[in-house]
Coordinates of C-alpha atoms and ligand atoms in Angstrom, one line a residue:
X258 CA 93.7 127.1 104.3
X259 CA 94.4 123.5 105.1
X260 CA 97.0 122.3 107.6
X261 CA 98.9 119.1 108.1
X262 CA 100.3 117.9 111.4
X263 CA 102.4 114.8 111.2
X264 CA 100.7 112.1 113.3
X265 CA 103.9 111.3 115.1
X266 CA 102.4 109.6 118.1
X267 CA 100.5 107.2 116.0
X268 CA 103.4 106.5 113.8
X269 CA 105.7 105.9 116.8
X270 CA 103.1 103.7 118.4
X271 CA 103.0 101.4 115.3
X272 CA 106.8 101.4 114.8
X273 CA 107.9 101.0 118.4
X274 CA 105.1 99.3 120.3
X275 CA 103.1 97.3 117.7
X276 CA 105.8 96.2 115.3
X277 CA 108.7 96.6 117.7
X278 CA 111.1 97.5 114.9
X279 CA 114.0 97.7 117.4
X280 CA 113.9 94.0 118.0
X281 CA 115.2 93.2 114.5
X282 CA 118.6 94.7 115.1
X283 CA 120.1 91.6 113.6
X284 CA 119.0 92.8 110.1
X285 CA 121.3 95.2 108.2
X286 CA 120.5 98.8 108.9
X287 CA 118.2 98.1 111.8
X288 CA 120.9 98.5 114.5
X289 CA 121.2 102.1 113.5
X290 CA 117.5 102.7 113.7
X291 CA 117.2 102.9 117.5
X292 CA 113.9 104.4 118.7
X293 CA 115.7 107.7 119.4
X294 CA 117.1 107.9 115.9
X295 CA 113.7 106.9 114.4
X296 CA 111.9 109.6 116.4
X297 CA 114.4 112.2 115.4
X298 CA 114.0 111.3 111.7
X299 CA 110.2 111.4 111.9
X300 CA 110.3 114.7 113.7
X301 CA 112.7 116.3 111.1
X302 CA 110.7 114.7 108.2
X303 CA 107.5 116.0 109.8
X304 CA 108.9 119.6 109.9
X305 CA 109.8 119.5 106.2
X306 CA 106.3 118.1 105.4
X307 CA 104.2 120.5 107.4
X308 CA 106.4 123.7 107.2
X309 CA 107.7 123.5 103.7
X310 CA 105.8 121.0 101.5
X311 CA 102.2 121.5 102.7
X312 CA 102.3 125.3 102.3
X313 CA 103.0 124.7 98.6
X314 CA 100.2 122.2 98.2
X315 CA 97.4 124.7 97.3
X316 CA 99.5 127.2 95.4
X317 CA 101.1 124.4 93.4
X318 CA 97.6 123.1 92.5
X319 CA 96.5 126.6 91.3
X320 CA 99.7 127.4 89.4
X321 CA 100.4 123.9 87.9
X322 CA 103.3 123.1 85.7
X323 CA 104.2 125.0 82.6
X324 CA 105.7 123.6 79.4
X325 CA 107.7 126.1 77.4
X326 CA 108.2 126.1 73.6
X327 CA 111.6 124.3 73.8
X328 CA 109.9 121.4 75.7
X329 CA 111.2 122.4 79.1
X330 CA 108.9 122.3 82.0
X331 CA 108.8 124.6 85.0
X332 CA 107.3 123.4 88.3
X333 CA 105.2 125.8 90.4
X334 CA 106.8 128.5 92.5
X335 CA 108.6 127.2 95.5
X336 CA 108.9 123.6 94.3
X337 CA 112.6 123.9 93.3
X338 CA 113.6 125.4 96.6
X339 CA 111.6 122.8 98.5
X340 CA 113.2 120.0 96.4
X341 CA 116.6 121.5 97.2
X342 CA 115.8 121.2 101.0
X343 CA 114.6 117.7 100.4
X344 CA 117.8 116.8 98.5
X345 CA 120.1 118.5 101.0
X346 CA 118.4 116.7 103.9
X347 CA 119.4 113.4 102.3
X348 CA 115.7 112.2 102.3
X349 CA 116.0 110.5 98.9
X350 CA 118.7 108.0 100.2
X351 CA 117.1 107.1 103.5
X352 CA 116.4 103.5 102.8
X353 CA 118.8 103.1 99.8
X354 CA 121.8 100.8 99.6
X355 CA 124.9 102.3 101.3
X356 CA 127.0 100.9 98.5
X357 CA 125.6 103.6 96.3
X358 CA 125.5 106.4 98.8
X359 CA 122.2 105.5 100.6
X360 CA 121.8 105.5 104.3
X361 CA 120.6 101.9 104.4
X362 CA 117.9 102.5 107.0
X363 CA 115.0 100.1 107.2
X364 CA 112.4 100.3 104.5
X365 CA 109.7 100.5 107.1
X366 CA 111.2 103.8 108.4
X367 CA 111.6 105.2 104.9
X368 CA 108.0 104.3 104.2
X369 CA 106.8 106.1 107.3
X370 CA 108.6 109.2 106.2
X371 CA 107.0 108.9 102.7
X372 CA 103.6 109.0 104.4
X373 CA 104.3 112.5 105.7
X374 CA 105.6 113.8 102.4
X375 CA 102.7 112.4 100.4
X376 CA 100.1 113.7 102.9
X377 CA 101.7 117.1 102.9
X378 CA 101.9 117.4 99.1
X379 CA 101.0 114.4 96.9
X380 CA 102.1 116.1 93.7
X381 CA 105.5 117.0 95.1
X382 CA 106.1 113.5 96.6
X383 CA 105.7 111.9 93.2
X384 CA 108.9 113.4 91.8
X385 CA 111.3 111.7 94.2
X386 CA 108.9 108.7 94.5
X387 CA 109.3 107.9 90.8
X388 CA 113.0 108.4 91.0
X389 CA 113.2 105.9 93.9
X390 CA 111.3 103.4 91.8
X391 CA 113.7 103.8 88.9
X392 CA 116.6 103.3 91.3
X393 CA 115.1 100.1 92.6
X394 CA 114.7 98.7 89.2
X395 CA 118.3 99.6 88.2
X396 CA 119.5 98.1 91.5
X397 CA 117.6 94.9 90.9
X398 CA 118.3 94.4 87.2
X399 CA 121.2 96.7 86.2
X400 CA 124.8 95.7 85.3
X401 CA 127.5 96.9 87.7
X402 CA 128.4 99.7 85.3
X403 CA 124.8 100.8 85.1
X404 CA 124.5 100.8 88.9
X405 CA 127.7 102.8 89.3
X406 CA 126.6 105.3 86.6
X407 CA 123.1 106.0 87.7
X408 CA 122.4 104.9 91.3
X409 CA 124.6 107.4 93.3
X410 CA 123.1 110.3 91.5
X411 CA 119.5 109.2 91.8
X412 CA 120.0 108.3 95.5
X413 CA 121.6 111.6 96.2
X414 CA 118.5 113.3 94.6
X415 CA 120.6 114.9 91.9
X416 CA 118.8 113.1 89.1
X417 CA 115.1 112.2 88.7
X418 CA 113.6 109.1 87.2
X419 CA 110.4 108.0 85.4
X420 CA 108.5 104.9 84.3
X421 CA 107.3 104.9 80.7
X422 CA 104.8 102.2 79.9
X423 CA 101.6 103.8 78.6
X424 CA 101.0 104.6 74.9
X425 CA 97.9 106.1 73.4
X426 CA 96.4 102.7 72.4
X427 CA 97.8 100.7 75.3
X428 CA 97.4 101.1 79.0
X429 CA 96.4 98.0 80.9
X430 CA 97.2 95.7 77.9
X431 CA 100.9 96.3 77.5
X432 CA 101.2 93.5 74.9
X433 CA 99.8 96.1 72.4
X434 CA 102.9 98.3 72.9
X435 CA 104.4 99.8 69.7
X436 CA 107.5 101.7 70.8
X437 CA 110.4 100.0 69.1
X438 CA 114.1 99.5 69.8
X439 CA 116.8 99.0 67.1
X440 CA 120.1 97.5 68.2
X441 CA 123.1 99.7 67.1
X442 CA 125.8 97.0 67.4
X443 CA 127.6 98.9 70.2
X444 CA 125.3 97.7 73.0
X445 CA 123.0 100.6 72.7
X446 CA 119.6 100.9 71.0
X447 CA 117.7 103.6 69.2
X448 CA 114.3 103.9 70.8
X449 CA 111.4 105.4 68.9
X450 CA 107.8 105.9 69.9
X451 CA 105.4 108.0 71.9
X452 CA 104.5 107.5 75.6
X453 CA 101.6 109.3 77.2
X454 CA 100.7 110.3 80.8
X455 CA 104.3 110.1 82.0
X456 CA 104.5 111.4 85.6
X457 CA 107.4 113.7 86.2
X458 CA 108.5 113.2 82.6
X459 CA 110.0 116.6 82.3
X460 CA 110.7 119.2 85.1
X461 CA 113.2 121.6 86.5
X462 CA 113.9 120.0 89.9
X463 CA 116.9 117.8 88.9
X464 CA 119.8 118.3 86.5
X465 CA 119.1 115.0 84.7
X466 CA 116.2 112.5 84.4
X467 CA 116.6 108.8 83.9
X468 CA 113.7 107.4 81.9
X469 CA 112.9 103.7 82.1
X470 CA 111.2 102.9 78.9
X471 CA 109.4 99.8 77.7
X472 CA 109.9 99.0 74.0
X473 CA 110.0 96.1 71.6
X474 CA 113.3 95.2 70.0
X475 CA 113.0 94.7 66.2
X476 CA 112.3 91.1 65.5
X477 CA 111.0 90.3 69.1
X478 CA 107.7 88.4 69.4
X479 CA 104.4 90.3 69.5
X480 CA 102.6 90.6 72.8
X481 CA 104.0 90.7 76.3
X482 CA 106.7 88.2 75.5
X483 CA 108.6 90.6 73.3
X484 CA 108.9 93.6 75.5
X485 CA 112.3 94.9 76.8
X486 CA 113.2 97.6 79.3
X487 CA 115.6 100.4 78.5
X488 CA 117.4 103.1 80.4
X489 CA 117.1 106.4 78.4
X490 CA 118.9 109.3 80.1
X491 CA 117.7 112.8 79.3
X492 CA 121.4 113.9 79.2
X493 CA 124.1 111.4 78.3
X494 CA 126.5 110.6 81.1
X495 CA 130.2 110.8 80.2
X496 CA 132.9 108.4 81.4
X497 CA 133.8 110.7 84.2
X498 CA 130.2 110.9 85.4
X499 CA 129.6 114.5 84.1
X500 CA 126.7 115.3 81.9
X501 CA 127.1 115.3 78.1
X502 CA 124.8 116.1 75.2
X503 CA 121.0 116.0 75.3
X504 CA 119.4 112.7 74.2
X505 CA 116.6 112.8 71.6
X506 CA 113.8 112.4 74.1
X507 CA 111.5 115.4 74.7
X508 CA 108.2 116.4 76.3
X509 CA 105.7 117.2 73.6
X510 CA 102.9 118.3 75.9
X511 CA 101.8 118.3 79.5
X512 CA 98.2 117.1 80.2
X513 CA 95.5 119.3 81.6
X514 CA 94.0 117.1 84.3
X515 CA 91.7 116.8 87.3
X516 CA 94.2 117.0 90.1
X517 CA 97.9 116.7 91.1
X518 CA 98.4 119.8 88.9
X519 CA 101.9 120.4 90.4
X520 CA 103.1 117.1 89.0
X521 CA 103.9 117.2 85.3
X522 CA 102.1 114.5 83.4
X523 CA 103.9 114.4 80.1
X524 CA 103.6 113.2 76.5
X525 CA 107.1 111.9 75.9
X526 CA 108.5 111.6 72.4
X527 CA 111.4 109.3 71.7
X528 CA 112.9 110.1 68.3
X529 CA 115.6 107.5 67.9
X530 CA 116.7 108.3 71.4
X531 CA 119.7 106.3 72.7
X532 CA 118.8 103.7 75.2
X533 CA 120.5 100.9 77.1
X534 CA 119.0 97.5 77.8
X535 CA 118.1 97.0 81.5
X536 CA 117.9 93.4 82.4
X537 CA 117.3 90.7 79.9
X538 CA 116.0 91.1 76.3
X539 CA 112.3 90.4 76.1
X540 CA 112.0 90.2 79.9
X541 CA 111.3 93.9 80.3
X542 CA 107.9 93.5 81.9
X543 CA 109.4 91.4 84.7
X544 CA 112.1 94.0 85.3
X545 CA 109.5 96.8 85.2
X546 CA 107.5 95.0 87.8
X547 CA 110.2 95.7 90.3
X548 CA 109.5 99.3 89.8
X549 CA 105.7 98.8 89.6
X550 CA 105.5 96.8 92.8
X551 CA 107.3 99.5 94.8
X552 CA 105.2 102.1 93.0
X553 CA 102.0 100.2 93.9
X554 CA 102.9 100.4 97.6
X555 CA 103.7 104.0 97.1
X556 CA 100.3 104.6 95.5
X557 CA 98.6 102.7 98.3
X558 CA 100.5 105.1 100.6
X559 CA 99.1 108.0 98.7
X560 CA 95.6 106.7 99.5
X561 CA 96.5 106.5 103.2
X562 CA 98.2 109.9 103.2
X563 CA 95.4 111.7 101.5
X564 CA 93.0 110.1 104.0
X565 CA 95.1 111.4 106.9
X566 CA 95.4 115.0 105.7
X567 CA 91.7 115.2 104.7
X568 CA 90.7 113.7 108.0
X569 CA 92.8 116.1 110.0
X570 CA 91.2 119.1 108.3
X571 CA 87.6 117.6 108.6
X572 CA 88.1 116.9 112.3
X573 CA 89.5 120.3 113.2
X574 CA 86.6 122.0 111.3
X575 CA 84.0 119.8 113.1
X576 CA 85.3 121.0 116.5
X577 CA 85.0 124.7 115.5
X578 CA 81.9 124.9 113.4
X579 CA 78.8 125.7 115.4
X580 CA 75.5 124.4 114.0
X581 CA 72.4 123.0 115.7
X582 CA 72.2 121.4 119.1
X583 CA 73.1 117.9 120.2
X584 CA 70.1 115.5 120.0
X585 CA 70.5 114.8 123.7
X586 CA 70.5 118.6 124.7
X587 CA 73.0 121.4 124.4
X588 CA 76.6 120.5 125.0
X589 CA 77.9 124.1 124.9
X590 CA 74.9 126.2 126.2
X591 CA 77.0 129.4 126.4
X592 CA 77.4 129.4 122.7
X593 CA 74.7 130.0 120.1
X594 CA 75.0 126.4 118.9
X595 CA 77.0 123.3 119.5
X596 CA 80.1 122.3 117.4
X597 CA 79.0 119.8 114.7
X598 CA 81.3 117.2 116.3
X599 CA 78.4 116.5 118.7
X600 CA 76.2 115.1 115.8
X601 CA 76.4 111.3 115.4
X602 CA 76.4 111.4 111.6
X603 CA 79.4 113.8 111.6
X604 CA 81.2 111.5 113.9
X605 CA 80.3 108.6 111.6
X606 CA 82.0 110.3 108.7
X607 CA 85.1 111.1 110.8
X608 CA 85.4 107.8 112.6
X609 CA 85.1 105.8 109.4
X610 CA 88.2 107.7 108.3
X611 CA 90.1 107.6 111.6
X612 CA 89.5 103.8 112.2
X613 CA 90.5 102.9 108.6
X614 CA 93.6 105.2 108.7
X615 CA 94.9 103.8 112.0
X616 CA 94.4 100.2 110.9
X617 CA 95.8 100.9 107.5
X618 CA 98.9 102.5 108.9
X619 CA 99.7 99.4 110.9
X620 CA 98.9 97.2 107.8
X621 CA 101.1 99.4 105.5
X622 CA 104.1 99.5 107.9
X623 CA 103.8 95.8 108.6
X624 CA 104.0 95.2 104.9
X625 CA 107.0 97.5 104.6
X626 CA 108.7 95.4 107.3
X627 CA 108.1 92.4 105.1
X628 CA 110.0 94.2 102.4
X629 CA 112.9 94.5 104.9
X630 CA 112.7 90.8 105.8
X631 CA 112.6 89.9 102.1
X632 CA 115.6 92.0 101.2
X633 CA 117.7 91.6 104.3
X634 CA 117.0 88.4 106.3
X635 CA 119.7 85.8 106.3
X636 CA 117.1 83.1 106.7
X637 CA 115.9 81.9 103.3
X638 CA 112.5 80.7 104.6
X639 CA 111.9 84.1 106.2
X640 CA 112.8 85.8 102.9
X641 CA 110.5 83.6 100.9
X642 CA 107.6 84.1 103.4
X643 CA 108.0 87.8 103.4
X644 CA 108.0 87.8 99.6
X645 CA 104.8 85.8 99.6
X646 CA 103.2 88.3 102.0
X647 CA 104.3 91.3 99.9
X648 CA 102.9 89.7 96.8
X649 CA 99.6 89.0 98.5
X650 CA 99.3 92.4 100.2
X651 CA 100.4 94.7 97.4
X652 CA 97.3 94.7 95.2
X653 CA 95.0 95.0 98.2
X654 CA 97.0 97.8 99.7
X655 CA 97.1 99.7 96.4
X656 CA 93.4 99.3 95.5
X657 CA 91.7 99.3 98.9
X658 CA 93.6 102.3 100.4
X659 CA 93.3 104.4 97.2
X660 CA 89.5 103.7 97.1
X661 CA 89.2 104.7 100.7
X662 CA 91.5 107.7 100.2
X663 CA 89.1 109.1 97.6
X664 CA 86.1 108.2 99.7
X665 CA 87.6 109.7 102.9
X666 CA 88.5 112.9 101.0
X667 CA 84.9 113.3 99.9
X668 CA 83.6 112.6 103.4
X669 CA 86.0 115.1 104.9
X670 CA 84.7 117.6 102.3
X671 CA 81.2 116.7 103.4
X672 CA 82.0 117.6 107.0
X673 CA 82.7 121.1 105.8
X674 CA 79.3 121.3 104.1
X675 CA 79.2 124.0 101.4
X676 CA 82.6 125.3 102.4
X677 CA 84.1 121.9 101.5
X678 CA 83.0 122.6 97.9
X679 CA 84.6 126.0 97.8
X680 CA 88.1 126.2 96.5
X681 CA 89.7 128.4 99.1
X682 CA 89.1 125.8 101.9
X683 CA 91.3 123.3 100.1
X684 CA 89.1 120.2 100.7
X685 CA 88.1 119.8 97.0
X686 CA 91.7 119.6 96.0
X687 CA 92.1 116.5 98.2
X688 CA 89.2 114.9 96.3
X689 CA 90.7 115.8 93.0
X690 CA 94.2 114.7 93.9
X691 CA 93.0 111.5 95.4
X692 CA 91.1 110.3 92.3
X693 CA 94.1 109.4 90.1
X694 CA 95.4 106.9 92.7
X695 CA 92.6 104.5 91.8
X696 CA 93.6 104.6 88.2
X697 CA 97.4 104.6 87.7
X698 CA 99.8 101.9 88.6
X699 CA 97.3 99.4 87.3
X700 CA 93.7 100.4 87.7
X701 CA 92.0 99.0 90.8
X702 CA 90.0 96.5 88.8
X703 CA 93.3 95.1 87.6
X704 CA 94.7 94.9 91.1
X705 CA 91.6 92.8 92.1
X706 CA 92.2 90.4 89.2
X707 CA 95.9 90.2 90.2
X708 CA 94.9 89.2 93.7
X709 CA 92.3 86.7 92.8
X710 CA 93.9 85.3 89.6
X711 CA 97.6 85.3 90.4
X712 CA 98.4 85.9 94.1
X713 CA 95.8 83.6 95.7
X714 CA 96.5 80.5 93.6
X715 CA 100.3 81.1 93.4
X716 CA 102.3 78.2 94.8
X717 CA 99.2 76.3 95.8
X718 CA 97.8 79.2 97.9
X719 CA 101.0 79.2 100.1
X720 CA 100.8 82.9 101.0
X721 CA 97.2 82.9 102.2
X722 CA 97.7 79.7 104.1
X723 CA 100.8 81.2 105.9
X724 CA 98.7 84.3 106.7
X725 CA 95.9 82.2 108.1
X726 CA 98.4 80.3 110.2
X727 CA 99.8 83.6 111.6
X728 CA 96.3 84.8 112.4
X729 CA 95.3 81.5 114.1
X730 CA 98.5 81.7 116.2
X731 CA 97.8 85.3 117.2
X732 CA 94.3 84.3 118.3
X733 CA 95.5 81.3 120.2
X734 CA 98.3 83.3 121.9
X735 CA 95.9 86.0 123.1
X736 CA 92.7 84.3 123.8
X737 CA 93.0 84.6 127.6
X738 CA 93.1 88.4 127.4
X739 CA 89.5 89.6 128.2
X740 CA 89.9 93.1 126.7
X741 CA 91.0 91.6 123.4
X742 CA 88.0 89.2 123.0
X743 CA 86.0 91.4 120.6
X744 CA 89.0 92.0 118.5
X745 CA 89.9 88.3 118.3
X746 CA 86.2 87.4 117.6
X747 CA 86.1 89.9 114.8
X748 CA 89.4 88.6 113.4
X749 CA 88.3 85.0 113.5
X750 CA 85.0 85.9 111.8
X751 CA 86.8 87.8 109.0
X752 CA 89.3 85.0 108.5
X753 CA 86.5 82.5 108.1
X754 CA 84.7 84.7 105.6
X755 CA 87.9 84.9 103.5
X756 CA 88.4 81.2 103.7
X757 CA 84.7 80.7 102.6
X758 CA 85.2 83.1 99.7
X759 CA 88.4 81.4 98.7
X760 CA 86.7 78.0 98.7
X761 CA 83.9 79.4 96.6
X762 CA 86.3 80.8 94.1
X763 CA 88.2 77.5 93.9
X764 CA 85.0 75.6 93.2
X765 CA 83.5 78.1 90.7
X766 CA 86.2 79.9 88.9
X767 CA 87.6 77.1 86.9
X768 CA 84.2 76.2 85.3
X769 CA 83.6 79.9 84.5
X770 CA 86.5 82.4 84.8
X771 CA 83.9 85.3 84.8
X772 CA 83.0 84.1 88.3
X773 CA 86.5 85.1 89.4
X774 CA 86.3 88.4 87.6
X775 CA 82.9 89.2 88.9
X776 CA 83.9 88.5 92.5
X777 CA 87.4 89.9 92.4
X778 CA 86.7 93.4 93.8
X779 CA 84.5 92.0 96.5
X780 CA 87.2 89.5 97.4
X781 CA 89.8 92.4 97.5
X782 CA 87.6 94.3 99.9
X783 CA 86.9 91.3 102.0
X784 CA 90.6 90.4 102.2
X785 CA 91.5 94.0 103.0
X786 CA 89.0 94.0 105.9
X787 CA 90.7 90.9 107.2
X788 CA 94.1 92.6 107.0
X789 CA 92.6 95.6 108.8
X790 CA 91.1 93.4 111.5
X791 CA 94.4 91.7 112.1
X792 CA 96.0 95.2 112.3
X793 CA 93.4 96.3 114.8
X794 CA 93.9 93.2 116.9
X795 CA 97.6 94.0 117.0
X796 CA 97.0 97.6 117.8
X797 CA 94.5 96.7 120.6
X798 CA 97.0 94.2 122.1
X799 CA 99.7 96.9 122.3
X800 CA 97.2 99.5 123.6
X801 CA 96.0 97.1 126.4
X802 CA 99.6 96.3 127.4
X803 CA 100.6 100.0 127.4
X804 CA 97.5 101.0 129.3
X805 CA 98.5 98.7 132.1
X806 CA 101.8 100.7 132.4
X807 CA 100.0 104.1 132.2
X808 CA 96.3 104.1 132.7
X809 CA 96.1 107.9 132.7
X810 CA 97.2 108.3 129.1
X811 CA 94.1 108.9 127.0
X812 CA 96.0 107.7 123.9
X813 CA 95.4 104.0 124.7
X814 CA 91.8 104.5 125.7
X815 CA 91.2 106.4 122.4
X816 CA 92.9 103.7 120.4
X817 CA 90.7 100.9 121.9
X818 CA 87.6 103.0 121.4
X819 CA 88.5 103.6 117.7
X820 CA 89.2 99.9 117.3
X821 CA 85.7 99.1 118.7
X822 CA 84.2 101.5 116.1
X823 CA 86.0 99.5 113.4
X824 CA 84.6 96.3 114.8
X825 CA 81.0 97.6 115.1
X826 CA 80.7 99.8 112.0
X827 CA 83.2 98.7 109.3
X828 CA 84.1 95.0 109.8
X829 CA 80.5 93.9 109.2
X830 CA 81.0 94.9 105.5
X831 CA 82.7 91.5 105.1
X832 CA 79.3 89.8 105.1
X833 CA 78.0 91.9 102.2
X834 CA 81.1 91.3 100.1
X835 CA 80.9 87.6 100.7
X836 CA 77.3 87.5 99.8
X837 CA 77.9 89.5 96.6
X838 CA 80.9 87.4 95.6
X839 CA 78.8 84.2 95.9
X840 CA 76.2 85.5 93.4
X841 CA 78.9 84.8 90.7
X842 CA 79.0 86.1 87.2
X843 CA 75.4 85.8 86.2
X844 CA 74.0 89.2 87.5
X845 CA 76.9 91.0 85.7
X846 CA 76.9 89.1 82.5
X847 CA 73.2 88.7 81.8
X848 CA 72.8 91.8 79.7
X849 CA 74.1 91.8 76.1
X850 CA 76.6 94.6 75.4
X851 CA 74.0 96.3 73.2
X852 CA 71.7 96.7 76.2
X853 CA 74.2 99.1 77.9
Ligands
FAD650 C1 97.9 111.6 85.9 C2 98.3 110.3 85.4 C3 99.6 109.9 85.6 C4 100.1 108.7 85.1 N1 101.4 108.3 85.2 C5 102.0 107.3 84.5 C6 103.4 107.1 84.4 O1 104.1 107.7 85.1 N2 103.8 106.1 83.6 C7 103.0 105.3 82.8 O2 103.5 104.5 82.1 N3 101.6 105.5 82.8 C8 101.1 106.5 83.6 N4 99.8 106.7 83.7 C9 98.9 105.9 82.9 C10 98.1 104.9 83.8 O3 98.9 104.0 84.4 C11 97.0 104.3 82.9 O4 96.1 105.3 82.6 C12 96.3 103.1 83.5 O5 97.3 102.0 83.5 C13 95.1 102.6 82.8 O6 95.3 102.5 81.4 P1 94.3 103.2 80.3 O7 94.2 104.6 80.8 O8 94.8 102.9 79.0 O9 93.0 102.4 80.6 P2 92.4 101.1 79.9 O10 93.5 100.1 79.9 O11 91.8 101.4 78.6 O12 91.3 100.6 81.0 C14 90.1 101.3 81.1 C15 89.3 100.6 82.2 O13 89.0 99.2 81.8 C16 89.5 98.4 82.8 N5 90.1 97.2 82.2 C17 91.0 97.1 81.2 N6 91.3 95.9 80.9 C18 90.7 95.1 81.8 C19 90.6 93.7 82.1 N7 91.4 92.8 81.4 N8 89.9 93.2 83.1 C20 89.1 94.1 83.8 N9 89.1 95.4 83.6 C21 89.9 95.9 82.6 C22 90.5 99.1 83.6 O14 90.5 98.7 85.0 C23 90.0 100.6 83.5 O15 89.0 100.8 84.5 C24 99.3 107.9 84.3 C25 97.9 108.3 84.1 C26 97.5 109.5 84.6 C27 96.1 109.9 84.3

């Protein structure tokens, strides 16, 4: 019953007008990404998303994945054919290295396409998403032989990939990990142990699956310093690249869960499975972080994507559903009642979604562009700065956008009233699907600690200082533009609140680390609101400029009106986060554990 229409105009506005992707044609891959090419890619990707993937979203949820007695797993009806279309369309290799068969297009374009696939069908999008993450980790840490063996097949979409961290007794605290690896003397290892909750661990979409597995080599230190990363293929790969025998890794069970039923969440058993070290011995967590950072951005994108699809369905219902009359008198007197879009509270729910989504899209794409600068710029200072930005933004994008994704899905459900709670309308599925994104890839509380404890103080606070300098420059460059004044004032105020919060943490976290822990989520929200207000200032600047070229196009007027809603009704939350942060640890730590 739900529908998904790719928000092409909004995506194009961000890519072409706000970020001006075409102006970076000096970077590898960008010269091929002319606006026409980008628009054609978005349109084609949009068709696959709305015509093929979205129609399978609800049926996939109802049917779920099935594990058979031999441990094989069947995905829901239609998934295999849809994946074939995805693979044949070359979507998996869009942003990948041409040396291994990729198209080498900018990451920012690949990320925009991912938005549509995740929005259309989150569970489907996870299969290729995890494979891309595995390919990135092999690309960054693999030997030449490993890259030649695995990358072309993963990039072509022929093989899948997974990340295997979690064990029954260890999720957040990977130092407790028990899976073990025993060297065989021929460069390979025998991997034994059980991994749980492994997304896309077993399925029928690809002919092989390349598992990346964390395990401790016999004799390595306890804790996080003794963890290594291994490539464990489901089927061995022969010298000529063809598939050999089955490795001793199997799916013992698939979990029954709240949402994303069409993605197989597997218990994976490694019974002396053969694995190959990826990267350095005992440095596995660092190598896995390559995959996790990409995956964290991907999960942040899931939050944005589920916000978009929920919003679209809530908004179209609100324009059709007739209930009550507008407080200011009938708006549609010919009909028995007005559509519920006339009611301010319904508009509040929808606009909170719309304003966050549009700001978040600019924030996400801007961050993806930093990934391009980081990987492709010839200028070392620019590469380092982009890396700093990515490090700073990743935990905030992951945690803020997933929290909002869940909240937006419930608010869109609320717009449908009781119908939102009924299965056939499809809104409750968005709520169920959205929920996991707050938990996996590092639960959101852990992202907040990462931001406050690692990313803020890293290199003497260099990343945040550079971000402040960019914001100050933007304000200085645009302060003569009257229409932008409210956006610049809002941005300056949020910037000062973040500076205030950072100063408070610097003064109070050393004496009592719980002060940092207690304020970490408020800081993450405050910082995210600063990022959104910067995005909105950039969106407004482009809208004002474009409006001068074409005053009749309502798109720019609507953009500015939505931005003003953000300033009036969302940005003030910074004050409450700042106030809560400054109360420190005491209100949280006063109670003894027994009192809970
Ligand atoms: C559907 C699904 C798919 C998944 N896919 C994968 C996958 O593909 N690969 C994989 O390896 N794993 C996967 N996971 C596992 C997931 O990443 C973990 O569940 C997650 O990391 C949390 O670990 P945990 O469940 O053990 O919770 P715990 O680590 O026990 O944490 C419980 C709570 O305590 C909080 N907490 C823990 N430690 C701290 C601390 N030091 N400070 C503050 N708060 C803390 C956490 O934030 C969390 O809220 C998946 C899980 C699910 C449900």
